[in-house]
């Protein structure tokens, strides 16, 4: 996970760029929304995302369902 410590604490939705080994914070915030369920995911709990779709997922089950062919 790549985070810029100069951004400081921020509330609201973050904008992230998802990569294969982590993500980069483009706009400061404290959460993103799950693409499958819409629930907010605190950045410190974010573990599942799609680099191809640039989406975050709250659980591995939601990620699997969302990414099924």
XYZ file of C-alpha atoms in Angstrom:
69
model
C 0.000 0.000 0.000
C 1.412 3.358 -0.994
C 0.195 6.217 1.119
C 1.446 9.761 1.294
C 1.967 10.713 4.921
C 1.837 14.402 3.958
C -1.852 14.079 3.173
C -2.677 13.881 6.870
C -5.934 12.606 8.304
C -8.888 13.067 6.013
C -12.484 12.029 6.189
C -14.700 11.103 3.288
C -14.170 8.957 0.227
C -10.627 8.472 -1.021
C -9.729 8.116 -4.684
C -7.215 5.338 -5.263
C -5.188 3.918 -8.114
C -5.074 0.130 -7.677
C -1.923 -1.750 -8.622
C -0.924 -5.423 -8.440
C 0.893 -5.009 -5.099
C -0.926 -2.121 -3.470
C -2.668 1.132 -4.144
C -1.778 4.797 -4.421
C -3.875 7.510 -2.816
C -4.847 10.086 -5.446
C -7.316 11.984 -3.234
C -7.147 11.815 0.540
C -9.976 10.141 2.407
C -10.541 7.456 5.008
C -12.584 4.943 2.980
C -13.641 3.691 -0.449
C -16.874 1.980 -1.412
C -17.177 -1.691 -2.337
C -18.046 -2.011 -6.037
C -20.251 -5.054 -5.368
C -22.114 -4.137 -2.172
C -21.697 -0.379 -1.824
C -20.517 -0.619 1.783
C -17.723 1.721 2.873
C -14.322 0.061 3.378
C -11.852 1.853 5.683
C -8.499 2.138 3.891
C -6.716 0.317 6.706
C -9.029 -2.677 6.097
C -8.873 -2.678 2.270
C -7.449 -6.010 1.084
C -9.300 -6.896 -2.138
C -9.420 -4.997 -5.418
C -9.253 -5.401 -9.186
C -6.397 -3.709 -11.038
C -8.166 -4.263 -14.370
C -11.497 -2.770 -13.243
C -10.006 -0.317 -10.701
C -12.592 -1.378 -8.097
C -12.434 -2.245 -4.413
C -14.260 -5.140 -2.724
C -15.205 -5.612 0.925
C -14.678 -9.394 1.071
C -12.988 -12.103 -1.002
C -16.417 -13.615 -1.701
C -17.707 -10.353 -3.192
C -14.554 -9.999 -5.285
C -14.938 -13.568 -6.597
C -18.605 -13.023 -7.473
C -17.935 -9.691 -9.159
C -15.018 -11.024 -11.220
C -16.686 -14.232 -12.470
C -16.611 -14.503 -16.281
